[in-house]
mmCIF file of C-alpha atoms in Angstrom:
data_model
loop_
_atom_site.group_PDB
_atom_site.id
_atom_site.type_symbol
_atom_site.label_atom_id
_atom_site.label_comp_id
_atom_site.label_asym_id
_atom_site.label_seq_id
_atom_site.Cartn_x
_atom_site.Cartn_y
_atom_site.Cartn_z
ATOM 1 C CA MET J 234 -0.394 0.473 -0.110
ATOM 2 C CA THR J 235 1.488 3.332 -0.939
ATOM 3 C CA THR J 236 1.543 6.181 1.620
ATOM 4 C CA VAL J 237 1.502 9.909 0.856
ATOM 5 C CA ASP J 238 2.861 12.010 3.527
ATOM 6 C CA LEU J 239 0.175 15.383 3.811
ATOM 7 C CA PRO J 240 1.090 18.702 4.177
ATOM 8 C CA LEU J 241 0.777 19.706 7.976
ATOM 9 C CA LEU J 242 -1.248 22.952 8.070
ATOM 10 C CA PRO J 243 -0.646 25.610 11.208
ATOM 11 C CA LEU J 244 -4.406 26.877 11.785
ATOM 12 C CA GLY J 245 -5.196 29.692 9.499
ATOM 13 C CA ARG J 246 -2.272 29.769 7.003
ATOM 14 C CA GLY J 247 -2.227 27.317 4.432
ATOM 15 C CA ILE J 248 -4.830 25.668 2.564
ATOM 16 C CA ASP J 249 -5.322 22.038 0.702
ATOM 17 C CA LEU J 250 -7.505 22.702 -2.182
ATOM 18 C CA ASP J 251 -8.069 18.810 -2.618
ATOM 19 C CA SER J 252 -9.630 18.266 1.080
ATOM 20 C CA GLU J 253 -11.469 22.226 1.358
ATOM 21 C CA ARG J 254 -14.034 23.210 -0.728
ATOM 22 C CA GLY J 255 -14.411 26.414 -1.305
ATOM 23 C CA VAL J 256 -11.307 27.795 -0.068
ATOM 24 C CA GLU J 257 -9.783 29.806 -1.965
ATOM 25 C CA CYS J 258 -10.713 33.572 -3.041
ATOM 26 C CA PRO J 259 -8.812 34.473 -6.331
ATOM 27 C CA GLY J 260 -7.511 37.457 -5.575
ATOM 28 C CA ASP J 261 -7.787 39.859 -2.366
ATOM 29 C CA LEU J 262 -10.639 38.739 0.272
ATOM 30 C CA PRO J 263 -10.973 42.023 2.040
ATOM 31 C CA PRO J 264 -10.247 41.943 5.973
ATOM 32 C CA ALA J 265 -13.379 41.503 8.329
ATOM 33 C CA SER J 266 -11.640 44.930 9.832
ATOM 34 C CA ASP J 267 -12.101 46.812 6.879
ATOM 35 C CA PRO J 268 -14.360 49.987 7.818
ATOM 36 C CA ALA J 269 -15.107 50.593 4.151
ATOM 37 C CA LEU J 270 -16.691 47.372 3.802
ATOM 38 C CA VAL J 271 -20.199 48.713 3.592
ATOM 39 C CA GLU J 272 -19.168 51.474 1.315
ATOM 40 C CA ARG J 273 -17.510 48.844 -1.268
ATOM 41 C CA ALA J 274 -20.535 46.530 -1.097
ATOM 42 C CA ARG J 275 -22.872 49.427 -2.008
ATOM 43 C CA ALA J 276 -20.455 50.688 -4.289
ATOM 44 C CA ALA J 277 -20.105 47.338 -6.412
ATOM 45 C CA LYS J 278 -23.749 46.752 -6.092
ATOM 46 C CA ALA J 279 -24.626 50.101 -7.770
ATOM 47 C CA ALA J 280 -22.146 49.828 -10.736
ATOM 48 C CA LEU J 281 -23.645 46.364 -11.952
ATOM 49 C CA GLY J 282 -27.070 47.858 -11.061
ATOM 50 C CA ASP J 283 -29.639 45.859 -12.654
ATOM 51 C CA ARG J 284 -27.597 42.990 -14.152
ATOM 52 C CA VAL J 285 -26.986 41.320 -10.181
ATOM 53 C CA PHE J 286 -30.360 40.183 -8.461
ATOM 54 C CA VAL J 287 -29.113 39.734 -4.974
ATOM 55 C CA LEU J 288 -31.005 36.717 -2.982
ATOM 56 C CA GLY J 289 -30.822 36.930 1.173
ATOM 57 C CA HIS J 290 -32.074 33.488 3.080
ATOM 58 C CA HIS J 291 -33.304 34.401 6.424
ATOM 59 C CA TYR J 292 -30.512 32.322 8.225
ATOM 60 C CA GLN J 293 -27.984 34.818 6.682
ATOM 61 C CA ARG J 294 -26.012 37.646 8.736
ATOM 62 C CA ASP J 295 -27.385 40.575 9.657
ATOM 63 C CA GLU J 296 -24.440 42.659 7.571
ATOM 64 C CA VAL J 297 -25.583 40.391 4.329
ATOM 65 C CA ILE J 298 -29.004 40.764 4.280
ATOM 66 C CA GLU J 299 -29.020 44.164 4.404
ATOM 67 C CA PHE J 300 -28.067 43.866 0.732
ATOM 68 C CA ALA J 301 -30.929 41.403 -0.285
ATOM 69 C CA ASP J 302 -32.953 42.690 -2.834
ATOM 70 C CA VAL J 303 -35.065 39.658 -2.122
ATOM 71 C CA THR J 304 -35.118 37.732 1.782
ATOM 72 C CA GLY J 305 -36.628 34.015 2.141
ATOM 73 C CA ASP J 306 -36.076 30.915 2.029
ATOM 74 C CA SER J 307 -34.291 28.293 -0.317
ATOM 75 C CA PHE J 308 -37.023 27.278 -2.991
ATOM 76 C CA LYS J 309 -39.033 31.025 -2.653
ATOM 77 C CA LEU J 310 -35.403 33.038 -3.304
ATOM 78 C CA ALA J 311 -34.723 30.058 -6.472
ATOM 79 C CA ARG J 312 -38.014 31.380 -7.485
ATOM 80 C CA ASP J 313 -37.519 34.678 -7.097
ATOM 81 C CA ALA J 314 -34.599 34.616 -9.098
ATOM 82 C CA ALA J 315 -36.156 32.674 -11.983
ATOM 83 C CA ALA J 316 -38.765 35.846 -12.407
ATOM 84 C CA ARG J 317 -35.829 37.881 -13.253
ATOM 85 C CA PRO J 318 -34.524 36.898 -16.534
ATOM 86 C CA GLU J 319 -33.106 40.514 -17.095
ATOM 87 C CA ALA J 320 -30.915 39.822 -13.779
ATOM 88 C CA GLU J 321 -27.285 38.550 -15.645
ATOM 89 C CA PHE J 322 -26.210 37.548 -12.544
ATOM 90 C CA ILE J 323 -27.411 35.744 -9.307
ATOM 91 C CA VAL J 324 -25.563 36.077 -5.915
ATOM 92 C CA PHE J 325 -27.198 33.912 -3.669
ATOM 93 C CA CYS J 326 -26.245 34.850 -0.230
ATOM 94 C CA GLY J 327 -27.465 31.503 1.127
ATOM 95 C CA VAL J 328 -25.789 27.406 1.108
ATOM 96 C CA HIS J 329 -24.680 25.142 -1.893
ATOM 97 C CA PHE J 330 -27.952 23.262 -2.454
ATOM 98 C CA MET J 331 -29.945 26.362 -2.631
ATOM 99 C CA ALA J 332 -27.529 27.982 -4.913
ATOM 100 C CA GLU J 333 -27.954 24.838 -7.425
ATOM 101 C CA SER J 334 -32.269 24.945 -7.112
ATOM 102 C CA ALA J 335 -31.565 28.380 -7.924
ATOM 103 C CA ASP J 336 -29.123 26.930 -11.717
ATOM 104 C CA ILE J 337 -32.099 24.452 -11.920
ATOM 105 C CA LEU J 338 -34.762 27.679 -12.299
ATOM 106 C CA THR J 339 -32.666 29.815 -13.832
ATOM 107 C CA SER J 340 -31.859 30.290 -17.649
ATOM 108 C CA PRO J 341 -28.990 29.248 -19.427
ATOM 109 C CA ALA J 342 -27.901 32.835 -19.360
ATOM 110 C CA GLN J 343 -27.777 33.583 -16.179
ATOM 111 C CA LYS J 344 -25.015 32.979 -13.584
ATOM 112 C CA VAL J 345 -25.575 32.130 -10.137
ATOM 113 C CA VAL J 346 -22.903 33.054 -7.426
ATOM 114 C CA LEU J 347 -22.311 31.653 -4.284
ATOM 115 C CA PRO J 348 -20.384 33.974 -2.089
ATOM 116 C CA ASP J 349 -18.081 31.387 -0.629
ATOM 117 C CA LEU J 350 -18.415 27.968 -2.352
ATOM 118 C CA ALA J 351 -17.749 26.233 1.662
ATOM 119 C CA ALA J 352 -20.980 27.485 2.567
ATOM 120 C CA GLY J 353 -22.948 23.710 2.313
ATOM 121 C CA CYS J 354 -24.943 22.011 4.703
ATOM 122 C CA SER J 355 -24.754 19.588 6.981
ATOM 123 C CA MET J 356 -27.971 18.031 6.311
ATOM 124 C CA ALA J 357 -27.296 18.157 2.175
ATOM 125 C CA ASP J 358 -24.332 16.206 3.073
ATOM 126 C CA MET J 359 -26.156 13.529 5.242
ATOM 127 C CA ALA J 360 -27.522 12.030 2.024
ATOM 128 C CA ARG J 361 -24.548 11.469 -0.558
ATOM 129 C CA LEU J 362 -25.820 9.764 -4.256
ATOM 130 C CA GLY J 363 -23.798 6.829 -3.748
ATOM 131 C CA GLN J 364 -25.683 6.136 -0.500
ATOM 132 C CA VAL J 365 -28.739 6.684 -1.676
ATOM 133 C CA GLU J 366 -27.905 4.380 -4.608
ATOM 134 C CA ALA J 367 -26.389 1.910 -2.092
ATOM 135 C CA ALA J 368 -30.271 2.044 -0.464
ATOM 136 C CA TRP J 369 -32.616 1.903 -3.528
ATOM 137 C CA GLU J 370 -30.494 -1.305 -4.273
ATOM 138 C CA ALA J 371 -30.884 -2.858 -0.904
ATOM 139 C CA LEU J 372 -34.677 -1.879 -0.942
ATOM 140 C CA THR J 373 -35.016 -3.420 -4.524
ATOM 141 C CA ALA J 374 -33.424 -6.994 -2.942
ATOM 142 C CA ALA J 375 -35.557 -6.530 -0.279
ATOM 143 C CA GLY J 376 -38.883 -6.789 -2.929
ATOM 144 C CA ILE J 377 -40.192 -3.591 -1.746
ATOM 145 C CA ALA J 378 -38.250 -0.739 -3.885
ATOM 146 C CA ASP J 379 -41.787 -0.917 -6.073
ATOM 147 C CA GLN J 380 -43.894 -0.369 -3.312
ATOM 148 C CA VAL J 381 -41.447 2.824 -2.399
ATOM 149 C CA VAL J 382 -41.694 6.727 -3.584
ATOM 150 C CA PRO J 383 -38.503 8.500 -2.737
ATOM 151 C CA VAL J 384 -39.503 12.105 -1.595
ATOM 152 C CA THR J 385 -36.782 14.602 -0.690
ATOM 153 C CA TYR J 386 -36.624 17.874 1.256
ATOM 154 C CA MET J 387 -35.700 21.008 -0.604
ATOM 155 C CA ASN J 388 -32.712 20.734 1.445
ATOM 156 C CA SER J 389 -31.105 18.299 -0.505
ATOM 157 C CA SER J 390 -28.384 18.341 -2.990
ATOM 158 C CA ALA J 391 -29.200 18.648 -6.801
ATOM 159 C CA ASP J 392 -28.352 14.907 -7.563
ATOM 160 C CA ILE J 393 -30.774 13.603 -4.451
ATOM 161 C CA LYS J 394 -33.122 15.673 -6.050
ATOM 162 C CA ALA J 395 -32.700 14.365 -9.582
ATOM 163 C CA PHE J 396 -32.908 10.414 -8.097
ATOM 164 C CA CYS J 397 -36.259 11.429 -6.997
ATOM 165 C CA GLY J 398 -36.873 12.843 -10.525
ATOM 166 C CA ARG J 399 -35.172 9.106 -11.866
ATOM 167 C CA HIS J 400 -37.760 7.098 -9.531
ATOM 168 C CA GLY J 401 -41.322 8.445 -9.204
ATOM 169 C CA GLY J 402 -40.164 11.051 -6.385
ATOM 170 C CA VAL J 403 -40.720 14.395 -5.276
ATOM 171 C CA VAL J 404 -39.592 17.025 -3.734
ATOM 172 C CA CYS J 405 -41.194 18.565 -0.699
ATOM 173 C CA THR J 406 -40.875 22.036 1.571
ATOM 174 C CA SER J 407 -41.593 22.082 5.063
ATOM 175 C CA SER J 408 -44.306 23.822 4.154
ATOM 176 C CA ASN J 409 -46.142 21.325 1.559
ATOM 177 C CA ALA J 410 -44.795 17.845 3.090
ATOM 178 C CA GLN J 411 -48.082 16.920 4.619
ATOM 179 C CA THR J 412 -49.561 17.600 0.379
ATOM 180 C CA VAL J 413 -45.923 15.784 -0.755
ATOM 181 C CA LEU J 414 -46.857 12.652 1.088
ATOM 182 C CA GLU J 415 -49.972 12.203 0.474
ATOM 183 C CA TRP J 416 -49.495 12.134 -3.056
ATOM 184 C CA ALA J 417 -46.500 9.583 -2.448
ATOM 185 C CA PHE J 418 -49.132 7.204 -0.519
ATOM 186 C CA GLU J 419 -51.163 7.973 -3.556
ATOM 187 C CA GLN J 420 -48.845 6.518 -5.661
ATOM 188 C CA GLY J 421 -47.046 3.177 -3.278
ATOM 189 C CA THR J 422 -47.490 2.078 0.041
ATOM 190 C CA LYS J 423 -44.105 3.203 1.494
ATOM 191 C CA VAL J 424 -41.842 6.287 1.475
ATOM 192 C CA LEU J 425 -38.077 6.587 1.594
ATOM 193 C CA PHE J 426 -37.967 10.462 3.320
ATOM 194 C CA LEU J 427 -34.588 12.198 2.322
ATOM 195 C CA PRO J 428 -32.563 13.935 4.113
ATOM 196 C CA ASP J 429 -33.625 14.796 7.162
ATOM 197 C CA GLN J 430 -35.726 12.026 9.883
ATOM 198 C CA HIS J 431 -37.360 15.074 11.744
ATOM 199 C CA LEU J 432 -39.696 16.329 9.234
ATOM 200 C CA GLY J 433 -40.234 13.344 8.094
ATOM 201 C CA ARG J 434 -41.495 12.097 10.978
ATOM 202 C CA ASN J 435 -42.912 15.060 12.254
ATOM 203 C CA THR J 436 -45.078 15.088 9.354
ATOM 204 C CA ALA J 437 -45.673 11.514 9.018
ATOM 205 C CA VAL J 438 -47.004 11.118 12.909
ATOM 206 C CA LEU J 439 -48.866 14.881 13.666
ATOM 207 C CA LYS J 440 -50.254 15.489 9.845
ATOM 208 C CA LEU J 441 -50.768 11.693 8.411
ATOM 209 C CA GLY J 442 -51.570 9.929 11.202
ATOM 210 C CA ILE J 443 -48.922 7.287 10.533
ATOM 211 C CA PRO J 444 -48.105 5.403 13.925
ATOM 212 C CA LEU J 445 -44.917 6.402 14.993
ATOM 213 C CA ASP J 446 -43.571 2.244 15.368
ATOM 214 C CA LYS J 447 -44.305 1.795 11.300
ATOM 215 C CA CYS J 448 -41.374 4.960 11.161
ATOM 216 C CA VAL J 449 -37.912 3.404 10.769
ATOM 217 C CA VAL J 450 -34.730 4.761 10.698
ATOM 218 C CA TRP J 451 -32.300 3.734 7.627
ATOM 219 C CA ASP J 452 -28.499 4.931 8.640
ATOM 220 C CA PRO J 453 -26.221 4.456 5.552
ATOM 221 C CA ARG J 454 -23.470 3.627 7.563
ATOM 222 C CA GLN J 455 -24.759 0.339 8.474
ATOM 223 C CA PRO J 456 -25.225 -3.060 6.293
ATOM 224 C CA ASN J 457 -28.767 -2.576 4.848
ATOM 225 C CA GLY J 458 -29.093 0.653 6.843
ATOM 226 C CA GLY J 459 -29.135 -1.203 10.469
ATOM 227 C CA LEU J 460 -32.829 -2.643 9.475
ATOM 228 C CA THR J 461 -33.760 -6.443 8.861
ATOM 229 C CA ALA J 462 -36.080 -7.338 6.526
ATOM 230 C CA GLU J 463 -38.928 -7.881 8.455
ATOM 231 C CA GLU J 464 -38.589 -4.059 9.513
ATOM 232 C CA LEU J 465 -38.498 -3.235 6.136
ATOM 233 C CA ALA J 466 -41.679 -5.131 4.838
ATOM 234 C CA ASP J 467 -43.553 -3.720 7.838
ATOM 235 C CA ALA J 468 -42.528 -0.008 7.572
ATOM 236 C CA THR J 469 -44.846 2.454 6.290
ATOM 237 C CA MET J 470 -41.851 5.619 6.373
ATOM 238 C CA ILE J 471 -38.346 4.992 5.696
ATOM 239 C CA LEU J 472 -36.456 7.976 7.556
ATOM 240 C CA TRP J 473 -32.632 8.336 6.261
ATOM 241 C CA LYS J 474 -30.528 9.566 9.069
ATOM 242 C CA GLY J 475 -30.301 12.858 8.688
ATOM 243 C CA HIS J 476 -31.045 16.142 10.634
ATOM 244 C CA CYS J 477 -30.123 19.511 10.663
ATOM 245 C CA SER J 478 -27.351 20.609 12.368
ATOM 246 C CA VAL J 479 -28.949 23.727 14.262
ATOM 247 C CA HIS J 480 -32.781 22.517 14.375
ATOM 248 C CA GLY J 481 -31.398 19.415 16.119
ATOM 249 C CA ARG J 482 -30.201 20.753 18.870
ATOM 250 C CA PHE J 483 -33.016 21.768 20.895
ATOM 251 C CA SER J 484 -34.180 20.248 23.133
ATOM 252 C CA PRO J 485 -37.425 18.895 25.441
ATOM 253 C CA ASP J 486 -35.826 19.706 28.897
ATOM 254 C CA THR J 487 -35.324 23.026 27.699
ATOM 255 C CA VAL J 488 -38.852 23.659 26.563
ATOM 256 C CA ASP J 489 -40.121 22.883 30.311
ATOM 257 C CA ALA J 490 -37.113 24.937 31.735
ATOM 258 C CA LEU J 491 -38.339 28.398 29.419
ATOM 259 C CA ARG J 492 -42.324 27.174 30.919
ATOM 260 C CA GLU J 493 -40.862 27.327 34.500
ATOM 261 C CA THR J 494 -39.353 30.098 34.231
ATOM 262 C CA ILE J 495 -41.828 32.339 32.048
ATOM 263 C CA PRO J 496 -45.152 32.359 32.597
ATOM 264 C CA GLY J 497 -47.105 32.226 29.140
ATOM 265 C CA ILE J 498 -44.645 31.361 26.949
ATOM 266 C CA GLN J 499 -45.227 30.452 23.751
ATOM 267 C CA ILE J 500 -42.952 27.694 21.945
ATOM 268 C CA LEU J 501 -42.612 28.181 18.588
ATOM 269 C CA VAL J 502 -40.521 25.576 16.383
ATOM 270 C CA HIS J 503 -39.620 24.477 12.821
ATOM 271 C CA PRO J 504 -40.490 21.028 11.857
ATOM 272 C CA GLU J 505 -36.953 20.149 11.648
ATOM 273 C CA CYS J 506 -36.739 19.392 15.392
ATOM 274 C CA GLN J 507 -36.833 16.366 17.170
ATOM 275 C CA HIS J 508 -40.325 15.086 17.411
ATOM 276 C CA GLU J 509 -40.055 15.362 20.896
ATOM 277 C CA VAL J 510 -39.492 19.224 20.688
ATOM 278 C CA VAL J 511 -42.436 19.205 18.639
ATOM 279 C CA LEU J 512 -44.458 17.578 20.751
ATOM 280 C CA LYS J 513 -44.195 20.262 23.537
ATOM 281 C CA ALA J 514 -44.484 22.815 21.020
ATOM 282 C CA ASP J 515 -47.691 25.465 20.937
ATOM 283 C CA LEU J 516 -46.946 25.859 17.373
ATOM 284 C CA VAL J 517 -44.900 24.318 14.607
ATOM 285 C CA GLY J 518 -44.416 25.437 11.324
ATOM 286 C CA SER J 519 -41.675 26.721 8.321
ATOM 287 C CA THR J 520 -39.649 29.404 8.297
ATOM 288 C CA GLU J 521 -42.007 31.910 6.780
ATOM 289 C CA PHE J 522 -44.497 30.479 9.428
ATOM 290 C CA ILE J 523 -42.871 31.768 12.414
ATOM 291 C CA ILE J 524 -42.200 35.096 11.222
ATOM 292 C CA LYS J 525 -45.405 35.647 10.328
ATOM 293 C CA THR J 526 -46.566 34.052 13.066
ATOM 294 C CA ILE J 527 -44.509 36.593 15.536
ATOM 295 C CA GLU J 528 -45.742 39.729 12.845
ATOM 296 C CA GLU J 529 -48.996 38.603 14.458
ATOM 297 C CA ALA J 530 -48.508 38.196 17.757
ATOM 298 C CA PRO J 531 -50.275 40.187 20.549
ATOM 299 C CA ALA J 532 -48.071 42.895 22.434
ATOM 300 C CA GLY J 533 -46.425 42.030 25.672
ATOM 301 C CA SER J 534 -47.122 38.055 24.290
ATOM 302 C CA ALA J 535 -43.615 35.665 24.906
ATOM 303 C CA TRP J 536 -42.221 33.545 22.544
ATOM 304 C CA ALA J 537 -39.387 30.696 22.716
ATOM 305 C CA ILE J 538 -38.310 29.897 18.913
ATOM 306 C CA GLY J 539 -36.923 26.994 17.924
ATOM 307 C CA THR J 540 -35.085 27.732 14.322
ATOM 308 C CA GLU J 541 -31.794 29.444 13.392
ATOM 309 C CA LEU J 542 -30.341 32.556 15.693
ATOM 310 C CA ASN J 543 -29.848 35.100 12.706
ATOM 311 C CA LEU J 544 -33.336 35.257 12.263
ATOM 312 C CA VAL J 545 -34.467 34.650 15.960
ATOM 313 C CA LYS J 546 -32.436 38.138 16.665
ATOM 314 C CA ARG J 547 -33.468 39.731 13.887
ATOM 315 C CA LEU J 548 -37.272 39.238 14.543
ATOM 316 C CA ALA J 549 -36.548 40.302 18.452
ATOM 317 C CA ALA J 550 -34.746 43.136 17.027
ATOM 318 C CA ARG J 551 -37.873 44.163 14.930
ATOM 319 C CA HIS J 552 -40.495 43.502 17.417
ATOM 320 C CA PRO J 553 -39.516 45.191 20.770
ATOM 321 C CA ASP J 554 -43.221 44.999 21.654
ATOM 322 C CA LYS J 555 -43.025 41.370 21.995
ATOM 323 C CA ARG J 556 -41.027 39.275 24.645
ATOM 324 C CA ILE J 557 -38.745 37.017 22.328
ATOM 325 C CA VAL J 558 -35.964 34.441 23.519
ATOM 326 C CA PHE J 559 -33.839 31.300 21.943
ATOM 327 C CA LEU J 560 -34.726 28.348 22.849
ATOM 328 C CA ASP J 561 -31.651 26.686 23.007
ATOM 329 C CA ARG J 562 -29.304 27.469 26.446
ATOM 330 C CA ASN J 563 -26.289 28.460 23.926
ATOM 331 C CA VAL J 564 -25.481 30.614 21.164
ATOM 332 C CA CYS J 565 -25.591 28.701 17.932
ATOM 333 C CA TYR J 566 -25.514 29.865 14.895
ATOM 334 C CA CYS J 567 -25.702 27.952 11.562
ATOM 335 C CA SER J 568 -21.754 27.450 10.353
ATOM 336 C CA THR J 569 -22.321 27.215 7.080
ATOM 337 C CA MET J 570 -24.959 30.190 6.534
ATOM 338 C CA ASN J 571 -22.601 32.233 8.642
ATOM 339 C CA ARG J 572 -19.787 31.204 6.084
ATOM 340 C CA ILE J 573 -21.413 33.801 4.087
ATOM 341 C CA ASP J 574 -19.986 37.401 5.656
ATOM 342 C CA LEU J 575 -19.558 40.660 4.233
ATOM 343 C CA PRO J 576 -15.503 40.192 3.077
ATOM 344 C CA HIS J 577 -16.952 36.949 0.634
ATOM 345 C CA PHE J 578 -19.902 39.466 -0.120
ATOM 346 C CA VAL J 579 -17.933 42.156 -1.238
ATOM 347 C CA TRP J 580 -15.023 40.359 -3.081
ATOM 348 C CA ALA J 581 -18.114 38.242 -5.060
ATOM 349 C CA LEU J 582 -19.626 41.569 -5.788
ATOM 350 C CA GLU J 583 -16.143 43.476 -6.608
ATOM 351 C CA SER J 584 -15.137 40.561 -8.590
ATOM 352 C CA LEU J 585 -18.149 40.426 -10.839
ATOM 353 C CA VAL J 586 -17.463 44.330 -11.518
ATOM 354 C CA SER J 587 -14.251 43.843 -12.738
ATOM 355 C CA GLY J 588 -15.587 41.085 -15.458
ATOM 356 C CA VAL J 589 -14.719 38.362 -13.470
ATOM 357 C CA VAL J 590 -17.601 35.777 -12.555
ATOM 358 C CA PRO J 591 -16.404 33.788 -9.728
ATOM 359 C CA ASN J 592 -17.728 30.304 -7.848
ATOM 360 C CA VAL J 593 -20.587 29.931 -10.859
ATOM 361 C CA ILE J 594 -22.910 27.418 -9.136
ATOM 362 C CA GLU J 595 -23.293 24.837 -12.257
ATOM 363 C CA VAL J 596 -25.670 21.148 -12.530
ATOM 364 C CA ASP J 597 -25.453 19.298 -15.554
ATOM 365 C CA ALA J 598 -27.958 19.089 -17.840
ATOM 366 C CA ASP J 599 -28.554 15.489 -17.032
ATOM 367 C CA THR J 600 -29.425 16.228 -13.286
ATOM 368 C CA GLU J 601 -30.764 19.372 -13.927
ATOM 369 C CA HIS J 602 -33.978 17.858 -16.189
ATOM 370 C CA HIS J 603 -34.381 14.979 -13.640
ATOM 371 C CA ALA J 604 -34.453 17.069 -10.669
ATOM 372 C CA LYS J 605 -36.575 19.491 -12.632
ATOM 373 C CA VAL J 606 -38.932 16.427 -12.864
ATOM 374 C CA ALA J 607 -39.414 15.926 -9.098
ATOM 375 C CA LEU J 608 -39.747 19.911 -8.825
ATOM 376 C CA GLU J 609 -42.410 19.840 -11.593
ATOM 377 C CA ARG J 610 -44.568 17.307 -9.449
ATOM 378 C CA MET J 611 -44.517 18.915 -6.655
ATOM 379 C CA LEU J 612 -45.469 22.341 -8.347
ATOM 380 C CA GLU J 613 -48.420 20.479 -9.827
ATOM 381 C CA LEU J 614 -49.611 19.433 -6.007
ATOM 382 C CA PRO J 615 -52.231 21.677 -4.752
ATOM 383 C CA GLY J 616 -51.384 23.714 -2.037
ATOM 384 C CA LYS J 617 -48.236 26.105 -0.366
ATOM 385 C CA ILE J 618 -45.298 25.246 -2.872
ATOM 386 C CA GLU J 619 -43.864 28.384 -2.635
ATOM 387 C CA LYS J 620 -42.203 28.578 1.247
ATOM 388 C CA ASP J 621 -39.843 26.438 2.988
#
């Protein structure tokens, strides 16, 4: 066996492009301490004019959201980009799978730019195409694949969406997961739900009334997903072992502690939270649902919100007449969302001004075609489809 000597890189010094995605920024990345960053961002955006359209996901830093032309969740933003065909450049301040969705929905003439290629999504990365294909082979060998409809959450890579398109499956958002699952069970008797086990479980059990013991978890790191043939045959929901690194942190004991310390507090959480947390919550819904709920809440009401901290802080600042607290005891930002900072944003815009198009996100034609098939199946369904 041949051994390869790998360089030992001191922390913060040097890069290994073979192992790190998106760490190289050709040209000079402005230092975070540069006091002129805001003015540089404004100047670059003004110079580009209508040629650029900036999308800002709700979980982004305030310093980046300030420059967004529209804000929202991933699918809404991708559709907003598609509705602006005159924009030559779509700068997506979000994470990698979101930029992929924007590339799928926009025209070939448009270029989607992700300011930092290392802005990925740990949940999306928990379902790799090779793993999903191996799982499907195992389901085929177990004699149940013809009964299974694959459903993937919008928070997944383009190739997982394409896998679902190829196998009669569909995409869902957190707001239309119930409608999508109802459709899926009209097509088959079982669902393989990717990649977030919590959204799949919460929707199946609480919205469709599927018994909890009919939901099994497929662990791609275990032989046969860690499940017996009997467990697979008896299951209704086959949940991929994936989760959101932020929403998965919230715990039921924190809910109990907040109820004891803040009388009348209402617990508002995202359906990516653990089932035990969702059961204790007063209200559960998508990011857009959370925002709307707080906007419509009466003055003086108290809320603990279980979603990304940037958004919770923004809601608290916008609604000082309400008491809004974070559901977790610890500060927890989405680390990959936070990679899109003002230095990377300025670097991306100034690169465009200089005629260089950096960090273009392109989905290959075959993947795009089949991913669109899965997306179009979702779009043909009734109900809310524009918000995650």
